[in-house]
């Protein structure tokens, strides 16, 4: 049976990789994207909708779609901790809740290594709160992906992130044993792993870390395309 997908965060690093892969995936007959601005992309299976995430309604989401969440910003970009929480937590949960109400059964969301509602770090606490709220929605299959540093060419290149990417790549071999979840992952490989996880159609709630990314998307080509 042909599936449909609902994607948020398509203008970001991981979201862009998800969009490209979903449009190539023969299992998906329709890919609906919710975004704050036009994508500038046309495809026969793409339904791109410009929306206000704060005012989303049931009419904005398709029925029964697999949900892919890749919304994310930084406190610096958002302007405040409250604005950051609005995007990374509240927007994500709002989309998930509406999709669940419309019959969605499967969801995969980008979170962060170390996420937890009890974390002392604000960023990780927000991610943990988001995970808790999405879990409470009762999807038949819920997959949280917790990457560390994500490698790839971001739509808006920032010099500091370029340095961080180089450092993360250089240090990766030193991150062994309990530190392996902190190894960087190419955005393309993370996106491929998210799609592979929902393709398994396994009921339950799972937290995916670095080793899972490699298992779900083992092809070297997936990393090379990031």
PDB file of C-alpha atoms in Angstrom:
ATOM      1  CA  UNK A   1       0.000   0.000   0.000  1.00  0.00           C
ATOM      2  CA  UNK A   2       1.339   3.454  -0.931  1.00  0.00           C
ATOM      3  CA  UNK A   3       1.982   5.669   2.064  1.00  0.00           C
ATOM      4  CA  UNK A   4       1.857   9.415   2.465  1.00  0.00           C
ATOM      5  CA  UNK A   5       4.305  11.509   4.483  1.00  0.00           C
ATOM      6  CA  UNK A   6       4.019  14.730   6.466  1.00  0.00           C
ATOM      7  CA  UNK A   7       7.305  16.597   6.900  1.00  0.00           C
ATOM      8  CA  UNK A   8       8.132  19.669   8.966  1.00  0.00           C
ATOM      9  CA  UNK A   9      11.557  21.272   8.968  1.00  0.00           C
ATOM     10  CA  UNK A  10      12.195  20.731   5.251  1.00  0.00           C
ATOM     11  CA  UNK A  11      14.226  23.938   4.910  1.00  0.00           C
ATOM     12  CA  UNK A  12      16.804  22.738   7.444  1.00  0.00           C
ATOM     13  CA  UNK A  13      19.787  20.434   7.123  1.00  0.00           C
ATOM     14  CA  UNK A  14      18.137  17.125   8.081  1.00  0.00           C
ATOM     15  CA  UNK A  15      14.729  18.154   6.766  1.00  0.00           C
ATOM     16  CA  UNK A  16      16.158  18.878   3.333  1.00  0.00           C
ATOM     17  CA  UNK A  17      17.726  15.434   3.235  1.00  0.00           C
ATOM     18  CA  UNK A  18      14.432  13.887   4.347  1.00  0.00           C
ATOM     19  CA  UNK A  19      12.525  15.693   1.617  1.00  0.00           C
ATOM     20  CA  UNK A  20      14.894  14.576  -1.134  1.00  0.00           C
ATOM     21  CA  UNK A  21      14.739  10.952   0.015  1.00  0.00           C
ATOM     22  CA  UNK A  22      10.990  10.873   0.569  1.00  0.00           C
ATOM     23  CA  UNK A  23      10.371  12.206  -2.940  1.00  0.00           C
ATOM     24  CA  UNK A  24      12.573   9.416  -4.338  1.00  0.00           C
ATOM     25  CA  UNK A  25      11.001   6.706  -2.194  1.00  0.00           C
ATOM     26  CA  UNK A  26       8.454   4.655  -4.178  1.00  0.00           C
ATOM     27  CA  UNK A  27       6.621   3.753  -0.970  1.00  0.00           C
ATOM     28  CA  UNK A  28       5.357   7.330  -0.687  1.00  0.00           C
ATOM     29  CA  UNK A  29       2.755   8.536  -3.156  1.00  0.00           C
ATOM     30  CA  UNK A  30       2.409  11.964  -1.558  1.00  0.00           C
ATOM     31  CA  UNK A  31       4.758  14.102   0.544  1.00  0.00           C
ATOM     32  CA  UNK A  32       3.142  17.036   2.329  1.00  0.00           C
ATOM     33  CA  UNK A  33       5.476  19.726   3.664  1.00  0.00           C
ATOM     34  CA  UNK A  34       4.450  22.403   6.135  1.00  0.00           C
ATOM     35  CA  UNK A  35       6.795  25.397   6.045  1.00  0.00           C
ATOM     36  CA  UNK A  36       6.827  29.062   6.961  1.00  0.00           C
ATOM     37  CA  UNK A  37       7.957  30.093   3.493  1.00  0.00           C
ATOM     38  CA  UNK A  38       7.765  28.687  -0.062  1.00  0.00           C
ATOM     39  CA  UNK A  39      10.219  25.878  -0.792  1.00  0.00           C
ATOM     40  CA  UNK A  40      10.894  26.952  -4.357  1.00  0.00           C
ATOM     41  CA  UNK A  41      10.547  23.329  -5.439  1.00  0.00           C
ATOM     42  CA  UNK A  42       8.023  21.534  -7.602  1.00  0.00           C
ATOM     43  CA  UNK A  43       7.476  17.793  -7.812  1.00  0.00           C
ATOM     44  CA  UNK A  44       4.436  15.764  -8.903  1.00  0.00           C
ATOM     45  CA  UNK A  45       4.241  14.063  -5.491  1.00  0.00           C
ATOM     46  CA  UNK A  46       4.962  17.181  -3.419  1.00  0.00           C
ATOM     47  CA  UNK A  47       2.252  19.156  -1.624  1.00  0.00           C
ATOM     48  CA  UNK A  48       4.035  22.172  -0.111  1.00  0.00           C
ATOM     49  CA  UNK A  49       1.931  24.328   2.196  1.00  0.00           C
ATOM     50  CA  UNK A  50       2.965  27.676   3.659  1.00  0.00           C
ATOM     51  CA  UNK A  51       1.578  27.847   7.198  1.00  0.00           C
ATOM     52  CA  UNK A  52       1.694  29.692  10.496  1.00  0.00           C
ATOM     53  CA  UNK A  53       2.771  27.010  12.960  1.00  0.00           C
ATOM     54  CA  UNK A  54       1.253  28.893  15.878  1.00  0.00           C
ATOM     55  CA  UNK A  55      -2.155  28.789  14.222  1.00  0.00           C
ATOM     56  CA  UNK A  56      -2.207  25.333  12.655  1.00  0.00           C
ATOM     57  CA  UNK A  57      -5.561  23.601  12.273  1.00  0.00           C
ATOM     58  CA  UNK A  58      -6.790  20.167  11.258  1.00  0.00           C
ATOM     59  CA  UNK A  59      -7.211  21.392   7.682  1.00  0.00           C
ATOM     60  CA  UNK A  60      -3.430  21.850   7.423  1.00  0.00           C
ATOM     61  CA  UNK A  61      -2.484  18.196   7.869  1.00  0.00           C
ATOM     62  CA  UNK A  62      -3.236  15.191   5.648  1.00  0.00           C
ATOM     63  CA  UNK A  63      -4.976  12.115   7.000  1.00  0.00           C
ATOM     64  CA  UNK A  64      -3.025   9.027   8.015  1.00  0.00           C
ATOM     65  CA  UNK A  65       0.445  10.230   7.019  1.00  0.00           C
ATOM     66  CA  UNK A  66       3.781   9.093   8.395  1.00  0.00           C
ATOM     67  CA  UNK A  67       5.098  12.072  10.340  1.00  0.00           C
ATOM     68  CA  UNK A  68       8.697  13.252  10.066  1.00  0.00           C
ATOM     69  CA  UNK A  69       9.731  16.021  12.447  1.00  0.00           C
ATOM     70  CA  UNK A  70      12.947  17.942  11.817  1.00  0.00           C
ATOM     71  CA  UNK A  71      12.073  21.349  13.202  1.00  0.00           C
ATOM     72  CA  UNK A  72      14.922  23.021  15.004  1.00  0.00           C
ATOM     73  CA  UNK A  73      16.575  26.333  15.670  1.00  0.00           C
ATOM     74  CA  UNK A  74      19.080  27.810  18.105  1.00  0.00           C
ATOM     75  CA  UNK A  75      18.491  30.191  20.975  1.00  0.00           C
ATOM     76  CA  UNK A  76      20.576  32.764  19.125  1.00  0.00           C
ATOM     77  CA  UNK A  77      18.467  32.442  15.974  1.00  0.00           C
ATOM     78  CA  UNK A  78      15.184  32.363  17.883  1.00  0.00           C
ATOM     79  CA  UNK A  79      16.099  35.357  20.003  1.00  0.00           C
ATOM     80  CA  UNK A  80      15.153  33.978  23.418  1.00  0.00           C
ATOM     81  CA  UNK A  81      14.710  30.751  25.337  1.00  0.00           C
ATOM     82  CA  UNK A  82      10.938  31.111  25.080  1.00  0.00           C
ATOM     83  CA  UNK A  83      11.064  31.498  21.297  1.00  0.00           C
ATOM     84  CA  UNK A  84      13.409  28.522  21.052  1.00  0.00           C
ATOM     85  CA  UNK A  85      11.005  26.339  23.071  1.00  0.00           C
ATOM     86  CA  UNK A  86       8.126  27.479  20.867  1.00  0.00           C
ATOM     87  CA  UNK A  87       9.834  26.067  17.757  1.00  0.00           C
ATOM     88  CA  UNK A  88      11.638  22.994  19.034  1.00  0.00           C
ATOM     89  CA  UNK A  89       8.931  21.823  21.403  1.00  0.00           C
ATOM     90  CA  UNK A  90       5.553  23.452  20.889  1.00  0.00           C
ATOM     91  CA  UNK A  91       5.520  23.550  17.079  1.00  0.00           C
ATOM     92  CA  UNK A  92       6.675  19.943  16.896  1.00  0.00           C
ATOM     93  CA  UNK A  93       4.069  18.756  19.389  1.00  0.00           C
ATOM     94  CA  UNK A  94       1.307  20.792  17.727  1.00  0.00           C
ATOM     95  CA  UNK A  95       1.998  19.184  14.341  1.00  0.00           C
ATOM     96  CA  UNK A  96       2.198  15.730  15.912  1.00  0.00           C
ATOM     97  CA  UNK A  97      -1.069  16.180  17.806  1.00  0.00           C
ATOM     98  CA  UNK A  98      -2.961  17.318  14.716  1.00  0.00           C
ATOM     99  CA  UNK A  99      -1.504  14.482  12.647  1.00  0.00           C
ATOM    100  CA  UNK A 100      -2.425  11.945  15.324  1.00  0.00           C
ATOM    101  CA  UNK A 101      -5.971  13.307  15.380  1.00  0.00           C
ATOM    102  CA  UNK A 102      -6.042  12.872  11.596  1.00  0.00           C
ATOM    103  CA  UNK A 103      -5.154   9.193  11.905  1.00  0.00           C
ATOM    104  CA  UNK A 104      -1.354   9.136  11.786  1.00  0.00           C
ATOM    105  CA  UNK A 105       0.144   6.028  13.399  1.00  0.00           C
ATOM    106  CA  UNK A 106       3.898   6.458  12.864  1.00  0.00           C
ATOM    107  CA  UNK A 107       6.230   9.327  13.734  1.00  0.00           C
ATOM    108  CA  UNK A 108       9.995   9.917  13.606  1.00  0.00           C
ATOM    109  CA  UNK A 109      11.427  13.039  15.236  1.00  0.00           C
ATOM    110  CA  UNK A 110      14.914  14.533  15.467  1.00  0.00           C
ATOM    111  CA  UNK A 111      15.820  15.148  19.104  1.00  0.00           C
ATOM    112  CA  UNK A 112      19.300  15.339  20.657  1.00  0.00           C
ATOM    113  CA  UNK A 113      21.767  13.112  22.425  1.00  0.00           C
ATOM    114  CA  UNK A 114      21.380  13.698  26.152  1.00  0.00           C
ATOM    115  CA  UNK A 115      17.752  14.866  25.899  1.00  0.00           C
ATOM    116  CA  UNK A 116      15.832  14.655  29.158  1.00  0.00           C
ATOM    117  CA  UNK A 117      13.131  16.610  30.971  1.00  0.00           C
ATOM    118  CA  UNK A 118      15.299  16.624  34.092  1.00  0.00           C
ATOM    119  CA  UNK A 119      18.452  17.898  32.382  1.00  0.00           C
ATOM    120  CA  UNK A 120      20.197  20.971  33.804  1.00  0.00           C
ATOM    121  CA  UNK A 121      20.858  22.163  30.249  1.00  0.00           C
ATOM    122  CA  UNK A 122      17.943  24.172  28.852  1.00  0.00           C
ATOM    123  CA  UNK A 123      18.397  22.857  25.306  1.00  0.00           C
ATOM    124  CA  UNK A 124      18.330  19.220  26.419  1.00  0.00           C
ATOM    125  CA  UNK A 125      15.437  19.867  28.779  1.00  0.00           C
ATOM    126  CA  UNK A 126      13.348  21.268  25.924  1.00  0.00           C
ATOM    127  CA  UNK A 127      14.135  18.238  23.785  1.00  0.00           C
ATOM    128  CA  UNK A 128      13.185  15.936  26.648  1.00  0.00           C
ATOM    129  CA  UNK A 129       9.904  17.771  27.232  1.00  0.00           C
ATOM    130  CA  UNK A 130       9.139  17.483  23.526  1.00  0.00           C
ATOM    131  CA  UNK A 131       9.763  13.740  23.602  1.00  0.00           C
ATOM    132  CA  UNK A 132       7.489  13.308  26.615  1.00  0.00           C
ATOM    133  CA  UNK A 133       4.629  15.208  24.986  1.00  0.00           C
ATOM    134  CA  UNK A 134       4.928  13.373  21.667  1.00  0.00           C
ATOM    135  CA  UNK A 135       5.034  10.018  23.485  1.00  0.00           C
ATOM    136  CA  UNK A 136       1.828  10.910  25.338  1.00  0.00           C
ATOM    137  CA  UNK A 137      -0.015  11.312  22.019  1.00  0.00           C
ATOM    138  CA  UNK A 138      -0.103   7.542  21.645  1.00  0.00           C
ATOM    139  CA  UNK A 139       1.254   6.893  18.153  1.00  0.00           C
ATOM    140  CA  UNK A 140       1.461   3.194  17.361  1.00  0.00           C
ATOM    141  CA  UNK A 141       5.131   3.691  16.453  1.00  0.00           C
ATOM    142  CA  UNK A 142       7.252   6.517  17.840  1.00  0.00           C
ATOM    143  CA  UNK A 143      10.930   6.922  16.955  1.00  0.00           C
ATOM    144  CA  UNK A 144      13.119   9.581  18.582  1.00  0.00           C
ATOM    145  CA  UNK A 145      16.471  10.150  16.911  1.00  0.00           C
ATOM    146  CA  UNK A 146      19.149  11.564  19.192  1.00  0.00           C
ATOM    147  CA  UNK A 147      22.168  12.687  17.152  1.00  0.00           C
ATOM    148  CA  UNK A 148      25.143  14.604  18.456  1.00  0.00           C
ATOM    149  CA  UNK A 149      26.792  16.880  15.870  1.00  0.00           C
ATOM    150  CA  UNK A 150      25.099  16.643  12.445  1.00  0.00           C
ATOM    151  CA  UNK A 151      27.399  16.944   9.452  1.00  0.00           C
ATOM    152  CA  UNK A 152      26.413  18.542   6.170  1.00  0.00           C
ATOM    153  CA  UNK A 153      26.106  21.757   4.205  1.00  0.00           C
ATOM    154  CA  UNK A 154      23.530  23.883   5.970  1.00  0.00           C
ATOM    155  CA  UNK A 155      21.277  26.184   3.878  1.00  0.00           C
ATOM    156  CA  UNK A 156      22.703  29.170   5.779  1.00  0.00           C
ATOM    157  CA  UNK A 157      26.383  28.512   6.384  1.00  0.00           C
ATOM    158  CA  UNK A 158      27.769  29.788   9.659  1.00  0.00           C
ATOM    159  CA  UNK A 159      31.531  30.005  10.175  1.00  0.00           C
ATOM    160  CA  UNK A 160      31.415  28.649  13.715  1.00  0.00           C
ATOM    161  CA  UNK A 161      29.479  25.589  12.616  1.00  0.00           C
ATOM    162  CA  UNK A 162      32.090  24.927   9.944  1.00  0.00           C
ATOM    163  CA  UNK A 163      34.788  24.846  12.604  1.00  0.00           C
ATOM    164  CA  UNK A 164      32.591  22.647  14.790  1.00  0.00           C
ATOM    165  CA  UNK A 165      32.062  20.211  11.933  1.00  0.00           C
ATOM    166  CA  UNK A 166      35.798  19.895  11.324  1.00  0.00           C
ATOM    167  CA  UNK A 167      36.492  19.390  15.023  1.00  0.00           C
ATOM    168  CA  UNK A 168      33.702  16.817  15.399  1.00  0.00           C
ATOM    169  CA  UNK A 169      35.005  14.816  12.436  1.00  0.00           C
ATOM    170  CA  UNK A 170      38.574  14.877  13.757  1.00  0.00           C
ATOM    171  CA  UNK A 171      37.525  13.775  17.254  1.00  0.00           C
ATOM    172  CA  UNK A 172      35.101  11.045  16.144  1.00  0.00           C
ATOM    173  CA  UNK A 173      37.644   8.167  16.325  1.00  0.00           C
ATOM    174  CA  UNK A 174      38.336   9.047  19.956  1.00  0.00           C
ATOM    175  CA  UNK A 175      34.679   8.692  20.921  1.00  0.00           C
ATOM    176  CA  UNK A 176      34.506   5.015  21.815  1.00  0.00           C
ATOM    177  CA  UNK A 177      32.567   2.877  24.253  1.00  0.00           C
ATOM    178  CA  UNK A 178      30.032   4.931  26.265  1.00  0.00           C
ATOM    179  CA  UNK A 179      31.021   8.010  24.242  1.00  0.00           C
ATOM    180  CA  UNK A 180      29.982   6.531  20.880  1.00  0.00           C
ATOM    181  CA  UNK A 181      26.531   8.207  20.926  1.00  0.00           C
ATOM    182  CA  UNK A 182      28.407  11.528  20.713  1.00  0.00           C
ATOM    183  CA  UNK A 183      30.004  10.728  17.377  1.00  0.00           C
ATOM    184  CA  UNK A 184      28.883  13.029  14.528  1.00  0.00           C
ATOM    185  CA  UNK A 185      26.519  11.725  11.859  1.00  0.00           C
ATOM    186  CA  UNK A 186      26.031  12.949   8.271  1.00  0.00           C
ATOM    187  CA  UNK A 187      22.602  14.507   7.781  1.00  0.00           C
ATOM    188  CA  UNK A 188      21.880  12.194   4.863  1.00  0.00           C
ATOM    189  CA  UNK A 189      22.542   9.098   6.902  1.00  0.00           C
ATOM    190  CA  UNK A 190      20.336  10.355   9.731  1.00  0.00           C
ATOM    191  CA  UNK A 191      17.497  11.066   7.296  1.00  0.00           C
ATOM    192  CA  UNK A 192      17.866   7.641   5.695  1.00  0.00           C
ATOM    193  CA  UNK A 193      17.766   6.008   9.130  1.00  0.00           C
ATOM    194  CA  UNK A 194      14.549   7.824  10.039  1.00  0.00           C
ATOM    195  CA  UNK A 195      12.821   6.627   6.891  1.00  0.00           C
ATOM    196  CA  UNK A 196      14.121   3.087   7.398  1.00  0.00           C
ATOM    197  CA  UNK A 197      12.817   3.039  10.965  1.00  0.00           C
ATOM    198  CA  UNK A 198       9.254   3.864   9.956  1.00  0.00           C
ATOM    199  CA  UNK A 199       9.484   1.399   7.069  1.00  0.00           C
ATOM    200  CA  UNK A 200       9.975  -1.354   9.667  1.00  0.00           C
ATOM    201  CA  UNK A 201       6.497  -0.532  11.025  1.00  0.00           C
ATOM    202  CA  UNK A 202       7.344  -1.833  14.507  1.00  0.00           C
ATOM    203  CA  UNK A 203       4.926  -0.777  17.256  1.00  0.00           C
ATOM    204  CA  UNK A 204       6.424   0.864  20.322  1.00  0.00           C
ATOM    205  CA  UNK A 205       8.438   3.862  21.457  1.00  0.00           C
ATOM    206  CA  UNK A 206      12.155   3.802  20.715  1.00  0.00           C
ATOM    207  CA  UNK A 207      15.117   6.121  21.255  1.00  0.00           C
ATOM    208  CA  UNK A 208      17.652   5.844  18.449  1.00  0.00           C
ATOM    209  CA  UNK A 209      21.304   6.794  18.921  1.00  0.00           C
ATOM    210  CA  UNK A 210      24.453   6.612  16.814  1.00  0.00           C
ATOM    211  CA  UNK A 211      24.670   2.822  16.553  1.00  0.00           C
ATOM    212  CA  UNK A 212      21.069   2.666  15.384  1.00  0.00           C
ATOM    213  CA  UNK A 213      21.791   5.194  12.639  1.00  0.00           C
ATOM    214  CA  UNK A 214      24.527   2.924  11.288  1.00  0.00           C
ATOM    215  CA  UNK A 215      22.332  -0.165  11.490  1.00  0.00           C
ATOM    216  CA  UNK A 216      19.275   1.405   9.900  1.00  0.00           C
ATOM    217  CA  UNK A 217      21.225   3.129   7.120  1.00  0.00           C
ATOM    218  CA  UNK A 218      24.358   1.013   6.581  1.00  0.00           C
ATOM    219  CA  UNK A 219      25.069   1.987   2.985  1.00  0.00           C
ATOM    220  CA  UNK A 220      28.222   4.103   2.597  1.00  0.00           C
ATOM    221  CA  UNK A 221      26.449   5.900  -0.247  1.00  0.00           C
ATOM    222  CA  UNK A 222      23.921   7.304   2.220  1.00  0.00           C
ATOM    223  CA  UNK A 223      26.700   9.098   4.088  1.00  0.00           C
ATOM    224  CA  UNK A 224      28.444  10.207   0.894  1.00  0.00           C
ATOM    225  CA  UNK A 225      25.336  12.052  -0.296  1.00  0.00           C
ATOM    226  CA  UNK A 226      25.033  14.097   2.926  1.00  0.00           C
TER     227      UNK A 226
END
